[in-house]
Short mmCIF file of C-alpha atoms in Angstrom, two decimals:
data_model
loop_
_atom_site.label_atom_id
_atom_site.label_comp_id
_atom_site.label_asym_id
_atom_site.label_seq_id
_atom_site.Cartn_x
_atom_site.Cartn_y
_atom_site.Cartn_z
CA ASN A 1 204.96 99.83 85.60
CA ALA A 2 202.42 97.04 85.53
CA GLY A 3 201.27 97.82 89.10
CA VAL A 4 199.65 94.77 90.70
CA THR A 5 199.12 91.74 88.48
CA GLN A 6 197.11 88.61 89.26
CA THR A 7 196.80 85.28 87.53
CA PRO A 8 194.59 83.65 86.53
CA LYS A 9 191.69 85.99 85.73
CA PHE A 10 189.11 83.19 85.83
CA GLN A 11 189.15 79.68 87.24
CA VAL A 12 186.63 76.89 87.69
CA LEU A 13 187.45 74.13 90.16
CA LYS A 14 185.72 71.05 91.40
CA THR A 15 185.24 70.55 95.12
CA GLY A 16 188.42 69.17 96.64
CA GLN A 17 190.79 70.42 93.94
CA SER A 18 193.68 72.68 94.83
CA MET A 19 195.05 75.76 93.17
CA THR A 20 197.31 78.73 93.73
CA LEU A 21 196.45 82.32 92.89
CA GLN A 22 199.47 84.37 91.97
CA CYS A 23 200.04 88.05 92.70
CA ALA A 24 202.98 90.28 91.91
CA GLN A 25 203.69 93.99 92.29
CA ASP A 26 206.47 96.07 90.80
CA MET A 27 206.14 99.15 93.03
CA ASN A 28 208.59 97.99 95.72
CA HIS A 29 205.79 97.92 98.30
CA ASN A 30 206.36 96.30 101.66
CA SER A 31 202.77 95.29 102.41
CA MET A 32 200.61 92.94 100.38
CA TYR A 33 197.07 91.68 100.95
CA TRP A 34 194.61 89.06 99.76
CA TYR A 35 190.90 89.89 99.89
CA ARG A 36 187.74 88.16 98.83
CA GLN A 37 184.65 89.97 97.59
CA ASP A 38 181.21 88.39 97.87
CA PRO A 39 177.83 89.84 96.84
CA GLY A 40 176.35 92.11 99.49
CA MET A 41 179.49 92.09 101.60
CA GLY A 42 182.46 94.39 101.80
CA LEU A 43 185.91 93.22 100.83
CA ARG A 44 187.19 90.88 103.52
CA LEU A 45 190.84 90.33 104.35
CA ILE A 46 192.05 86.75 104.05
CA TYR A 47 195.77 87.17 104.77
CA TYR A 48 198.28 89.95 104.65
CA SER A 49 202.03 90.34 104.67
CA ALA A 50 203.59 93.43 106.22
CA SER A 51 207.01 92.63 104.80
CA GLU A 52 208.95 89.92 103.02
CA GLY A 53 209.04 86.80 105.16
CA THR A 54 206.05 87.64 107.33
CA THR A 55 202.38 86.76 106.97
CA ASP A 56 199.38 87.22 109.24
CA LYS A 57 195.80 86.02 109.26
CA GLY A 58 193.02 88.39 108.39
CA GLU A 59 189.30 88.13 109.00
CA VAL A 60 188.58 84.96 106.96
CA PRO A 61 191.75 82.79 106.74
CA ASN A 62 190.20 79.32 107.07
CA GLY A 63 190.79 77.12 104.04
CA TYR A 64 193.64 79.27 102.68
CA ASN A 65 197.41 79.44 102.93
CA VAL A 66 199.78 82.12 101.68
CA SER A 67 203.41 82.50 100.75
CA ARG A 68 205.35 85.73 100.53
CA LEU A 69 207.94 84.39 98.14
CA ASN A 70 209.91 87.62 97.93
CA LYS A 71 209.13 91.32 98.10
CA ARG A 72 207.30 91.24 94.75
CA GLU A 73 205.18 88.11 95.02
CA PHE A 74 202.42 86.97 97.36
CA SER A 75 200.51 83.81 96.51
CA LEU A 76 197.26 82.42 97.89
CA ARG A 77 196.66 78.66 97.96
CA LEU A 78 193.44 76.73 98.29
CA GLU A 79 194.41 73.21 99.35
CA SER A 80 190.96 71.64 99.03
CA ALA A 81 188.49 73.97 97.38
CA ALA A 82 184.92 74.20 98.67
CA PRO A 83 181.84 75.84 97.08
CA SER A 84 181.93 78.44 99.89
CA GLN A 85 185.20 79.68 98.39
CA THR A 86 183.45 80.77 95.20
CA SER A 87 184.26 84.45 95.13
CA VAL A 88 186.25 87.19 93.46
CA TYR A 89 189.75 87.44 94.89
CA PHE A 90 191.76 90.64 94.92
CA CYS A 91 195.39 91.14 95.71
CA ALA A 92 196.57 94.58 96.84
CA SER A 93 199.75 96.26 97.95
CA ASN A 94 200.87 99.47 99.59
CA HIS A 95 203.82 101.17 101.14
CA ARG A 96 203.39 101.93 104.84
CA VAL A 97 200.29 104.07 105.41
CA ASN A 98 199.70 105.04 101.81
CA GLU A 99 196.84 104.11 99.51
CA GLN A 100 196.41 100.53 98.44
CA PHE A 101 196.79 99.46 94.82
CA PHE A 102 194.59 96.60 93.70
CA GLY A 103 195.06 93.89 91.11
CA PRO A 104 192.38 93.17 88.50
CA GLY A 105 190.88 90.27 90.46
CA THR A 106 190.43 86.54 89.97
CA ARG A 107 186.92 85.18 89.57
CA LEU A 108 186.86 81.67 91.11
CA THR A 109 183.97 79.24 90.88
CA VAL A 110 184.02 76.01 92.88
CA LEU A 111 181.49 73.42 91.73
CA LYS B 1 184.93 95.61 116.04
CA ASN B 2 184.91 98.49 113.60
CA GLU B 3 181.74 98.80 111.57
CA VAL B 4 181.70 100.77 108.35
CA GLU B 5 178.30 101.74 106.99
CA GLN B 6 177.58 103.40 103.69
CA SER B 7 174.45 105.10 102.47
CA PRO B 8 172.65 104.87 100.23
CA GLN B 9 173.24 101.31 99.04
CA ASN B 10 171.97 102.20 95.58
CA LEU B 11 171.62 105.57 93.91
CA THR B 12 170.26 106.43 90.48
CA ALA B 13 170.49 110.00 89.21
CA GLN B 14 170.25 112.01 86.03
CA GLU B 15 173.35 113.23 84.27
CA GLY B 16 174.46 116.56 85.70
CA GLU B 17 173.10 116.03 89.20
CA PHE B 18 175.17 116.59 92.33
CA ILE B 19 175.84 113.27 94.07
CA THR B 20 176.56 112.60 97.74
CA ILE B 21 177.58 109.24 99.19
CA ASN B 22 178.00 108.87 102.93
CA CYS B 23 180.21 106.71 105.12
CA SER B 24 180.06 106.27 108.90
CA TYR B 25 182.40 104.26 111.07
CA SER B 26 182.48 103.31 114.73
CA VAL B 27 186.07 103.50 116.04
CA GLY B 28 188.99 105.91 115.90
CA ILE B 29 190.85 105.78 112.63
CA SER B 30 194.12 106.94 111.15
CA ALA B 31 192.85 107.23 107.57
CA LEU B 32 189.79 106.79 105.40
CA HIS B 33 189.86 105.65 101.80
CA TRP B 34 187.37 106.09 98.99
CA LEU B 35 187.61 103.51 96.22
CA GLN B 36 185.84 103.12 92.89
CA GLN B 37 184.95 99.78 91.33
CA HIS B 38 183.79 99.80 87.73
CA PRO B 39 181.51 97.17 86.19
CA GLY B 40 184.59 95.42 84.80
CA GLY B 41 185.59 94.75 88.40
CA GLY B 42 188.83 96.70 88.83
CA ILE B 43 189.24 98.73 92.04
CA VAL B 44 190.90 102.12 91.99
CA SER B 45 191.80 104.33 94.92
CA LEU B 46 190.20 107.78 94.65
CA PHE B 47 191.17 109.42 97.92
CA MET B 48 192.94 108.77 101.16
CA LEU B 49 192.25 111.34 103.87
CA SER B 50 192.67 111.77 107.59
CA SER B 51 191.20 115.24 108.03
CA GLY B 52 189.44 118.02 106.18
CA LYS B 53 188.73 117.84 102.50
CA LYS B 54 190.34 116.72 99.25
CA LYS B 55 189.36 117.51 95.68
CA HIS B 56 190.25 115.81 92.43
CA GLY B 57 188.48 117.07 89.33
CA ARG B 58 184.73 116.71 89.91
CA LEU B 59 185.19 114.57 93.00
CA ILE B 60 185.36 115.95 96.53
CA ALA B 61 185.87 113.95 99.71
CA THR B 62 185.34 115.32 103.20
CA ILE B 63 185.81 113.82 106.63
CA ASN B 64 184.63 114.82 110.11
CA ILE B 65 186.77 112.94 112.59
CA GLN B 66 184.70 113.95 115.63
CA GLU B 67 181.48 112.71 114.05
CA LYS B 68 183.16 109.64 112.49
CA HIS B 69 181.67 110.47 109.13
CA SER B 70 182.87 111.05 105.58
CA SER B 71 181.15 112.07 102.38
CA LEU B 72 182.07 111.67 98.73
CA HIS B 73 180.58 114.24 96.39
CA ILE B 74 180.46 114.19 92.61
CA THR B 75 179.65 117.43 90.83
CA ALA B 76 178.14 117.52 87.31
CA SER B 77 177.72 113.74 87.31
CA HIS B 78 178.27 111.83 84.07
CA PRO B 79 177.32 108.30 82.95
CA ARG B 80 180.98 107.30 83.16
CA ASP B 81 180.77 107.93 86.93
CA SER B 82 178.50 104.87 87.15
CA ALA B 83 180.34 102.48 89.44
CA VAL B 84 180.37 101.09 92.95
CA TYR B 85 181.97 103.47 95.46
CA ILE B 86 183.56 101.85 98.48
CA CYS B 87 184.57 103.43 101.77
CA ALA B 88 187.34 101.80 103.81
CA VAL B 89 188.93 102.82 107.10
CA LYS B 90 192.24 102.08 108.74
CA GLU B 91 192.11 101.87 112.52
CA ARG B 92 194.86 103.54 114.49
CA GLY B 93 197.81 101.19 115.00
CA ASN B 94 196.48 98.64 112.53
CA GLU B 95 197.76 97.83 109.03
CA LYS B 96 194.41 96.49 107.93
CA LEU B 97 191.44 98.15 106.23
CA THR B 98 187.79 97.58 107.09
CA PHE B 99 185.50 98.03 104.10
CA GLY B 100 181.93 99.18 103.67
CA THR B 101 179.64 97.20 101.39
CA GLY B 102 179.66 99.90 98.72
CA THR B 103 177.21 102.28 97.06
CA ARG B 104 176.12 101.39 93.54
CA LEU B 105 175.78 104.61 91.54
CA THR B 106 174.01 104.73 88.19
CA ILE B 107 173.96 107.95 86.18
CA ILE B 108 171.34 108.07 83.45
CA PRO B 109 172.06 110.18 80.35
#
């Protein structure tokens, strides 16, 4: 089992560029999440998906879109990157009320 | 809005010391999680608890639902315990977690 995988690990973008962060889990979990982690702040939820075909906004959704492509995959898209989106992004998944499993993170810098 | 506060923010201790990290929250919850984030960045779940106490090796987590408070204890601390420890709570009827800002623990040999 690979658990939760994320690609890429690192990315540098220029302001206005777009990109998609990929996340996949092989644990047959229903729920998947995208978080961002910034210095001095707790992890903040961007979007989540309680099941295949459904997505909901979290605390900080502006500037992002998501796709729950199937049960395994949940992608996060930045349509027009801004310096304020410089952060470390984590994908996570869980089954119902159980513990969350986190991916290794993507470190994104927007210049 | 649920607030999750951790203390201390930073903690430095000598190898072998007993460590306590605290977490307080403001609303009723269904579960509390303790997570560990190593300098490499990966986040690992240590405990999920809704009442009482759980133990795993040298780590012990307790929760007092009435006081809205949880503690994470590390016995016989070791330099490899150096990490950021994060508390997160799940409100009743809500899929989402609210996270504390973390406690940075450094254990000196």
